[in-house]
mmCIF file of C-alpha atoms and ligand atoms in Angstrom:
data_model
loop_
_atom_site.group_PDB
_atom_site.id
_atom_site.type_symbol
_atom_site.label_atom_id
_atom_site.label_comp_id
_atom_site.label_asym_id
_atom_site.label_seq_id
_atom_site.Cartn_x
_atom_site.Cartn_y
_atom_site.Cartn_z
ATOM 1 C CA UNK S 921 92.513 111.436 98.541
ATOM 2 C CA UNK S 922 92.656 114.097 95.834
ATOM 3 C CA UNK S 923 91.807 111.370 93.297
ATOM 4 C CA UNK S 924 88.047 111.910 93.234
ATOM 5 C CA UNK S 925 85.517 109.728 91.435
ATOM 6 C CA UNK S 926 81.890 110.507 90.522
ATOM 7 C CA UNK S 927 79.132 110.144 93.108
ATOM 8 C CA UNK S 928 78.209 106.494 93.586
ATOM 9 C CA UNK S 929 81.525 105.131 92.262
ATOM 10 C CA UNK S 930 82.760 102.231 94.428
ATOM 11 C CA UNK S 931 86.461 103.215 94.219
ATOM 12 C CA UNK S 932 86.065 106.380 96.284
ATOM 13 C CA UNK S 933 87.920 108.682 98.632
ATOM 14 C CA UNK S 934 86.111 107.185 101.637
ATOM 15 C CA UNK S 935 87.987 103.926 101.081
ATOM 16 C CA UNK S 936 91.319 105.465 101.967
ATOM 17 C CA UNK S 937 89.785 107.468 104.807
ATOM 18 C CA UNK S 938 88.535 104.204 106.315
ATOM 19 C CA UNK S 939 91.867 102.467 105.785
ATOM 20 C CA UNK S 940 93.827 105.263 107.441
ATOM 21 C CA UNK S 941 91.346 105.442 110.306
ATOM 22 C CA UNK S 942 91.651 101.680 110.803
ATOM 23 C CA UNK S 943 95.428 101.973 111.081
ATOM 24 C CA UNK S 944 95.317 104.665 113.753
ATOM 25 C CA UNK S 945 96.892 103.580 116.996
ATOM 26 C CA UNK S 946 99.352 101.191 115.381
ATOM 27 C CA UNK S 947 102.996 101.960 116.042
ATOM 28 C CA UNK S 948 103.831 102.303 112.360
ATOM 29 C CA UNK S 949 106.822 103.929 110.726
ATOM 30 C CA UNK S 950 104.887 106.199 108.352
ATOM 31 C CA UNK S 951 106.398 107.688 105.223
ATOM 32 C CA UNK S 952 104.699 110.113 102.850
ATOM 33 C CA UNK S 953 104.699 108.664 99.359
ATOM 34 C CA UNK S 954 106.999 110.614 97.043
ATOM 35 C CA UNK S 955 106.188 111.262 93.399
ATOM 36 C CA UNK S 956 107.561 108.519 91.174
ATOM 37 C CA UNK S 957 110.237 109.515 88.689
ATOM 38 C CA UNK S 958 109.223 109.172 85.057
ATOM 39 C CA UNK S 959 112.047 106.649 84.632
ATOM 40 C CA UNK S 960 110.292 104.472 87.215
ATOM 41 C CA UNK S 961 107.039 104.509 85.279
ATOM 42 C CA UNK S 962 108.871 103.812 82.036
ATOM 43 C CA UNK S 963 109.826 100.431 83.463
ATOM 44 C CA UNK S 964 106.215 99.359 82.970
ATOM 45 C CA UNK S 965 104.420 101.832 80.643
ATOM 46 C CA UNK S 966 105.490 103.491 77.372
ATOM 47 C CA UNK S 967 105.967 107.255 77.319
ATOM 48 C CA UNK S 968 102.983 107.643 74.994
ATOM 49 C CA UNK S 969 100.701 106.112 77.613
ATOM 50 C CA UNK S 970 101.971 108.361 80.403
ATOM 51 C CA UNK S 971 101.602 111.435 78.195
ATOM 52 C CA UNK S 972 98.142 110.354 77.111
ATOM 53 C CA UNK S 973 96.996 110.211 80.727
ATOM 54 C CA UNK S 974 98.524 113.602 81.418
ATOM 55 C CA UNK S 975 96.744 115.080 78.405
ATOM 56 C CA UNK S 976 93.435 113.586 79.539
ATOM 57 C CA UNK S 977 93.629 115.155 82.998
ATOM 58 C CA UNK S 978 90.653 117.509 83.428
ATOM 59 C CA UNK S 979 91.046 121.040 84.806
ATOM 60 C CA UNK S 980 87.817 120.501 86.725
ATOM 61 C CA UNK S 981 85.182 117.790 87.039
ATOM 62 C CA UNK S 982 85.974 114.380 85.568
ATOM 63 C CA UNK S 983 87.452 112.794 82.491
ATOM 64 C CA UNK S 984 86.247 109.271 81.753
ATOM 65 C CA UNK S 985 88.901 107.056 80.208
ATOM 66 C CA UNK S 986 87.057 103.748 80.131
ATOM 67 C CA UNK S 987 83.739 102.334 81.315
ATOM 68 C CA UNK S 988 84.585 102.675 84.976
ATOM 69 C CA UNK S 989 87.892 104.575 85.173
ATOM 70 C CA UNK S 990 87.856 108.316 85.808
ATOM 71 C CA UNK S 991 90.357 111.108 86.248
ATOM 72 C CA UNK S 992 89.844 114.172 88.419
ATOM 73 C CA UNK S 993 92.255 117.131 88.613
ATOM 74 C CA UNK S 994 94.168 115.444 91.460
ATOM 75 C CA UNK S 995 94.379 112.004 89.880
ATOM 76 C CA UNK S 996 97.781 112.281 88.277
ATOM 77 C CA UNK S 997 99.513 113.355 91.458
ATOM 78 C CA UNK S 998 97.740 110.554 93.331
ATOM 79 C CA UNK S 999 98.763 107.973 90.740
ATOM 80 C CA UNK S 1000 102.341 109.263 90.607
ATOM 81 C CA UNK S 1001 102.552 109.134 94.389
ATOM 82 C CA UNK S 1002 101.064 105.641 94.351
ATOM 83 C CA UNK S 1003 103.817 104.519 92.007
ATOM 84 C CA UNK S 1004 106.331 106.440 94.100
ATOM 85 C CA UNK S 1005 105.071 104.653 97.194
ATOM 86 C CA UNK S 1006 105.877 101.190 95.933
ATOM 87 C CA UNK S 1007 109.292 102.299 94.669
ATOM 88 C CA UNK S 1008 110.144 103.855 98.027
ATOM 89 C CA UNK S 1009 108.787 100.811 99.843
ATOM 90 C CA UNK S 1010 111.012 98.488 97.832
ATOM 91 C CA UNK S 1011 113.999 100.763 98.470
ATOM 92 C CA UNK S 1012 113.364 100.811 102.221
ATOM 93 C CA UNK S 1013 112.831 97.069 102.468
ATOM 94 C CA UNK S 1014 115.888 96.304 100.342
ATOM 95 C CA UNK S 1015 118.016 98.659 102.433
ATOM 96 C CA UNK S 1016 116.833 96.963 105.598
ATOM 97 C CA UNK S 1017 115.379 100.223 106.934
ATOM 98 C CA UNK S 1018 112.130 98.358 107.564
ATOM 99 C CA UNK S 1019 111.277 94.663 107.518
ATOM 100 C CA UNK S 1020 108.262 95.070 105.259
ATOM 101 C CA UNK S 1021 105.908 97.762 104.003
ATOM 102 C CA UNK S 1022 102.260 98.398 103.209
ATOM 103 C CA UNK S 1023 101.368 101.068 100.636
ATOM 104 C CA UNK S 1024 98.004 102.642 101.501
ATOM 105 C CA UNK S 1025 97.203 104.107 98.122
ATOM 106 C CA UNK S 1026 94.578 104.725 95.503
ATOM 107 C CA UNK S 1027 93.865 104.529 92.658
ATOM 108 C CA UNK S 1028 94.704 100.824 92.700
ATOM 109 C CA UNK S 1029 96.960 99.350 90.041
ATOM 110 C CA UNK S 1030 96.624 95.705 89.140
ATOM 111 C CA UNK S 1031 94.258 96.148 86.166
ATOM 112 C CA UNK S 1032 96.425 98.730 84.360
ATOM 113 C CA UNK S 1033 98.013 97.097 81.323
ATOM 114 C CA UNK S 1034 101.028 98.409 79.398
ATOM 115 C CA UNK S 1035 99.027 100.837 77.304
ATOM 116 C CA UNK S 1036 95.551 100.612 78.803
ATOM 117 C CA UNK S 1037 94.087 102.126 81.960
ATOM 118 C CA UNK S 1038 91.149 100.059 83.150
ATOM 119 C CA UNK S 1039 89.200 98.904 86.157
ATOM 120 C CA UNK S 1040 89.865 102.036 88.264
ATOM 121 C CA UNK S 1041 93.638 101.572 87.716
ATOM 122 C CA UNK S 1042 96.155 103.932 86.091
ATOM 123 C CA UNK S 1043 99.669 102.616 86.829
ATOM 124 C CA UNK S 1044 100.643 98.995 87.483
ATOM 125 C CA UNK S 1045 102.014 99.471 90.983
ATOM 126 C CA UNK S 1046 102.644 95.830 91.902
ATOM 127 C CA UNK S 1047 104.438 95.127 88.626
ATOM 128 C CA UNK S 1048 106.445 98.317 89.104
ATOM 129 C CA UNK S 1049 107.540 97.152 92.555
ATOM 130 C CA UNK S 1050 108.753 93.896 91.032
ATOM 131 C CA UNK S 1051 110.498 95.581 88.094
ATOM 132 C CA UNK S 1052 112.176 98.131 90.353
ATOM 133 C CA UNK S 1053 113.466 95.369 92.613
ATOM 134 C CA UNK S 1054 114.770 93.422 89.612
ATOM 135 C CA UNK S 1055 116.252 96.237 87.542
ATOM 136 C CA UNK S 1056 117.339 98.754 90.162
ATOM 137 C CA UNK S 1057 118.272 96.432 93.020
ATOM 138 C CA UNK S 1058 119.560 93.644 90.846
ATOM 139 C CA UNK S 1059 117.383 90.864 92.213
ATOM 140 C CA UNK S 1060 116.837 87.817 90.041
ATOM 141 C CA UNK S 1061 113.652 86.365 91.566
ATOM 142 C CA UNK S 1062 110.649 88.424 92.658
ATOM 143 C CA UNK S 1063 107.200 86.954 93.304
ATOM 144 C CA UNK S 1064 103.910 88.837 93.120
ATOM 145 C CA UNK S 1065 100.937 87.367 94.980
ATOM 146 C CA UNK S 1066 97.588 88.963 94.100
ATOM 147 C CA UNK S 1067 94.639 87.930 96.279
ATOM 148 C CA UNK S 1068 92.261 90.632 95.070
ATOM 149 C CA UNK S 1069 88.971 89.039 94.000
ATOM 150 C CA UNK S 1070 89.454 90.315 90.441
ATOM 151 C CA UNK S 1071 92.078 88.959 88.081
ATOM 152 C CA UNK S 1072 95.327 90.930 88.138
ATOM 153 C CA UNK S 1073 95.277 91.199 84.363
ATOM 154 C CA UNK S 1074 97.473 94.279 84.357
ATOM 155 C CA UNK S 1075 100.188 92.737 86.497
ATOM 156 C CA UNK S 1076 99.987 89.625 84.340
ATOM 157 C CA UNK S 1077 100.335 91.738 81.180
ATOM 158 C CA UNK S 1078 103.245 93.775 82.531
ATOM 159 C CA UNK S 1079 105.148 90.735 83.822
ATOM 160 C CA UNK S 1080 104.055 88.206 81.167
ATOM 161 C CA UNK S 1081 107.479 88.035 79.530
ATOM 162 C CA UNK S 1082 109.523 88.823 82.643
ATOM 163 C CA UNK S 1083 111.243 85.514 83.386
ATOM 164 C CA UNK S 1084 112.618 86.838 86.690
ATOM 165 C CA UNK S 1085 109.125 87.412 88.104
ATOM 166 C CA UNK S 1086 106.558 84.856 89.207
ATOM 167 C CA UNK S 1087 103.006 86.224 89.211
ATOM 168 C CA UNK S 1088 100.421 84.300 91.223
ATOM 169 C CA UNK S 1089 96.857 85.573 91.135
ATOM 170 C CA UNK S 1090 93.645 84.100 92.534
ATOM 171 C CA UNK S 1091 90.309 85.461 91.377
ATOM 172 C CA UNK S 1092 86.629 84.751 91.273
ATOM 173 C CA UNK S 1093 85.599 83.343 87.923
ATOM 174 C CA UNK S 1094 83.345 84.199 86.218
ATOM 175 C CA UNK S 1095 83.852 87.853 87.077
ATOM 176 C CA UNK S 1096 85.089 91.021 85.383
ATOM 177 C CA UNK S 1097 87.579 91.324 83.607
ATOM 178 C CA UNK S 1098 87.070 87.725 82.485
ATOM 179 C CA UNK S 1099 90.726 86.743 82.089
ATOM 180 C CA UNK S 1100 92.768 84.608 84.481
ATOM 181 C CA UNK S 1101 92.213 81.072 83.254
ATOM 182 C CA UNK S 1102 94.650 78.353 84.375
ATOM 183 C CA UNK S 1103 96.028 78.074 80.817
ATOM 184 C CA UNK S 1104 97.325 81.677 81.009
ATOM 185 C CA UNK S 1105 100.801 80.765 82.235
ATOM 186 C CA UNK S 1106 103.130 83.504 80.969
ATOM 187 C CA UNK S 1107 105.904 83.428 78.383
ATOM 188 C CA UNK S 1108 108.175 81.435 80.704
ATOM 189 C CA UNK S 1109 105.651 79.489 82.771
ATOM 190 C CA UNK S 1110 105.970 82.418 85.158
ATOM 191 C CA UNK S 1111 102.267 83.110 85.737
ATOM 192 C CA UNK S 1112 99.973 80.991 87.923
ATOM 193 C CA UNK S 1113 96.253 81.685 87.659
ATOM 194 C CA UNK S 1114 93.884 80.276 90.256
ATOM 195 C CA UNK S 1115 90.205 80.783 89.409
ATOM 196 C CA UNK S 1116 87.744 80.451 92.290
ATOM 197 C CA UNK S 1117 84.064 79.640 91.897
ATOM 198 C CA UNK S 1118 81.519 82.100 93.305
ATOM 199 C CA UNK S 1119 80.791 81.450 96.988
ATOM 200 C CA UNK S 1120 84.278 80.074 97.644
ATOM 201 C CA UNK S 1121 84.914 80.474 101.355
ATOM 202 C CA UNK S 1122 87.988 80.784 103.515
ATOM 203 C CA UNK S 1123 88.557 77.075 104.091
ATOM 204 C CA UNK S 1124 88.648 76.315 100.388
ATOM 205 C CA UNK S 1125 90.912 79.303 99.815
ATOM 206 C CA UNK S 1126 93.323 78.103 102.515
ATOM 207 C CA UNK S 1127 93.437 74.611 101.055
ATOM 208 C CA UNK S 1128 94.109 75.968 97.574
ATOM 209 C CA UNK S 1129 96.893 78.273 98.714
ATOM 210 C CA UNK S 1130 98.487 75.460 100.741
ATOM 211 C CA UNK S 1131 98.305 73.057 97.809
ATOM 212 C CA UNK S 1132 99.364 75.354 94.977
ATOM 213 C CA UNK S 1133 100.681 78.746 96.020
ATOM 214 C CA UNK S 1134 103.044 78.046 98.892
ATOM 215 C CA UNK S 1135 104.853 75.106 97.198
ATOM 216 C CA UNK S 1136 105.234 77.191 94.046
ATOM 217 C CA UNK S 1137 106.737 80.049 96.039
ATOM 218 C CA UNK S 1138 109.127 77.683 97.820
ATOM 219 C CA UNK S 1139 110.256 76.258 94.493
ATOM 220 C CA UNK S 1140 110.742 79.724 92.976
ATOM 221 C CA UNK S 1141 112.789 81.042 95.917
ATOM 222 C CA UNK S 1142 111.879 84.730 95.640
ATOM 223 C CA UNK S 1143 114.192 87.367 97.081
ATOM 224 C CA UNK S 1144 111.190 89.654 97.641
ATOM 225 C CA UNK S 1145 107.448 89.028 97.797
ATOM 226 C CA UNK S 1146 105.117 91.736 96.488
ATOM 227 C CA UNK S 1147 101.489 91.460 97.579
ATOM 228 C CA UNK S 1148 98.594 92.928 95.626
ATOM 229 C CA UNK S 1149 96.346 93.283 98.643
ATOM 230 C CA UNK S 1150 92.754 93.583 97.542
ATOM 231 C CA UNK S 1151 90.112 92.902 100.146
ATOM 232 C CA UNK S 1152 87.110 92.478 97.850
ATOM 233 C CA UNK S 1153 87.000 88.701 98.280
ATOM 234 C CA UNK S 1154 85.408 89.515 101.651
ATOM 235 C CA UNK S 1155 81.890 88.127 102.011
ATOM 236 C CA UNK S 1156 80.488 91.636 102.554
ATOM 237 C CA UNK S 1157 81.975 93.103 99.386
ATOM 238 C CA UNK S 1158 79.358 94.434 96.964
ATOM 239 C CA UNK S 1159 81.355 93.840 93.757
ATOM 240 C CA UNK S 1160 81.978 90.108 94.039
ATOM 241 C CA UNK S 1161 80.632 86.902 95.543
ATOM 242 C CA UNK S 1162 83.388 85.140 97.479
ATOM 243 C CA UNK S 1163 82.943 84.440 101.173
ATOM 244 C CA UNK S 1164 86.296 85.178 102.762
ATOM 245 C CA UNK S 1165 86.289 86.783 106.183
ATOM 246 C CA UNK S 1166 88.667 89.161 107.913
ATOM 247 C CA UNK S 1167 90.361 86.209 109.612
ATOM 248 C CA UNK S 1168 91.123 84.691 106.229
ATOM 249 C CA UNK S 1169 93.043 87.779 105.139
ATOM 250 C CA UNK S 1170 94.902 87.635 108.457
ATOM 251 C CA UNK S 1171 95.739 83.973 107.924
ATOM 252 C CA UNK S 1172 96.893 84.514 104.358
ATOM 253 C CA UNK S 1173 99.077 87.452 105.348
ATOM 254 C CA UNK S 1174 100.639 85.445 108.149
ATOM 255 C CA UNK S 1175 101.383 82.543 105.835
ATOM 256 C CA UNK S 1176 102.982 84.809 103.244
ATOM 257 C CA UNK S 1177 105.076 86.521 105.916
ATOM 258 C CA UNK S 1178 106.167 83.152 107.293
ATOM 259 C CA UNK S 1179 107.202 82.092 103.810
ATOM 260 C CA UNK S 1180 109.023 85.369 103.309
ATOM 261 C CA UNK S 1181 110.908 84.804 106.558
ATOM 262 C CA UNK S 1182 111.866 81.348 105.345
ATOM 263 C CA UNK S 1183 112.799 82.395 101.809
ATOM 264 C CA UNK S 1184 113.867 86.020 101.655
ATOM 265 C CA UNK S 1185 114.661 87.529 105.014
ATOM 266 C CA UNK S 1186 111.025 88.509 105.531
ATOM 267 C CA UNK S 1187 111.062 91.030 102.682
ATOM 268 C CA UNK S 1188 107.463 91.884 101.749
ATOM 269 C CA UNK S 1189 106.034 94.934 100.001
ATOM 270 C CA UNK S 1190 102.239 95.040 99.980
ATOM 271 C CA UNK S 1191 100.138 97.475 97.998
ATOM 272 C CA UNK S 1192 96.427 98.183 98.355
ATOM 273 C CA UNK S 1193 94.199 97.139 95.466
ATOM 274 C CA UNK S 1194 90.415 96.702 95.822
ATOM 275 C CA UNK S 1195 87.914 96.332 98.661
ATOM 276 C CA UNK S 1196 84.619 98.180 98.423
ATOM 277 C CA UNK S 1197 82.697 97.495 101.602
ATOM 278 C CA UNK S 1198 84.147 100.204 103.792
ATOM 279 C CA UNK S 1199 83.889 98.313 107.069
ATOM 280 C CA UNK S 1200 85.216 95.036 105.661
ATOM 281 C CA UNK S 1201 88.017 96.936 103.937
ATOM 282 C CA UNK S 1202 88.973 98.715 107.151
ATOM 283 C CA UNK S 1203 88.963 95.597 109.315
ATOM 284 C CA UNK S 1204 90.760 93.436 106.767
ATOM 285 C CA UNK S 1205 93.441 96.040 106.130
ATOM 286 C CA UNK S 1206 93.984 96.398 109.855
ATOM 287 C CA UNK S 1207 94.419 92.632 110.185
ATOM 288 C CA UNK S 1208 96.775 92.594 107.194
ATOM 289 C CA UNK S 1209 98.978 95.367 108.591
ATOM 290 C CA UNK S 1210 98.963 93.893 112.097
ATOM 291 C CA UNK S 1211 100.329 90.661 110.668
ATOM 292 C CA UNK S 1212 102.987 92.508 108.695
ATOM 293 C CA UNK S 1213 104.005 94.325 111.878
ATOM 294 C CA UNK S 1214 104.086 91.108 113.884
ATOM 295 C CA UNK S 1215 106.257 89.487 111.230
ATOM 296 C CA UNK S 1216 108.587 92.471 111.216
ATOM 297 C CA UNK S 1217 109.352 92.366 114.926
HETATM 298 ZN ZN1 ZN F 2569 89.247 93.870 92.909
#
């Protein structure tokens, strides 16, 4: 919450306040996110990029690093703890300390490319989770499922030539950032892009995931599923025009957890991405975490 954005910016402190408030009362095993080690970040970003961000950090006020991405004095610690969160989550899930994990963090991560911060994102958290599981824990198959309404261009960029990772991302199209066409399939046919027309509702989403996502996951046989959990496909979200409802996020989470139980001992690490209507974000996150908890029983 020390990552502050200018007045009127949609990716704001209040988002995390609402998420944490929505999770009150749940019997969660809570862990404070540690700072990532630089070696963790170097799995996904070059040193020059990390140092560039550090150098851009303002002593007060804001530094603008692209059209809609800002740094405040607390942003680097927030981003480093966000990256540390997914690393710790993977460690805990792989050790069997917990069945699954949700990382309540901001700034989000799935738009950050190797050398480019963009779309509110600084470090590619979901890709880092996958890389950490592959390189540190020695897994050979990790899947990333990104249901944020925007294309996970950063995750796609970071895992494009990672044959051990399958990246599946659904997104409204047309919509910023504009990428995410079906013919973007990765260096090893390891990326699946699913564009959705504006106004796509929950029933169409469910049919698409049943037809294309779940069979692809079954065929890939992941040992861990990483979820880029953005809740901006909700019908109330101000930044996009899909018509999913809270129950759709609950359904999708349940399906992914069921698949994880079938394929990889239930191992799921989910990380917060977008979601800009505070009430929809809060309710959808609550539903998402409730399903994770139910699956972990
Ligand atoms: Zn988004």
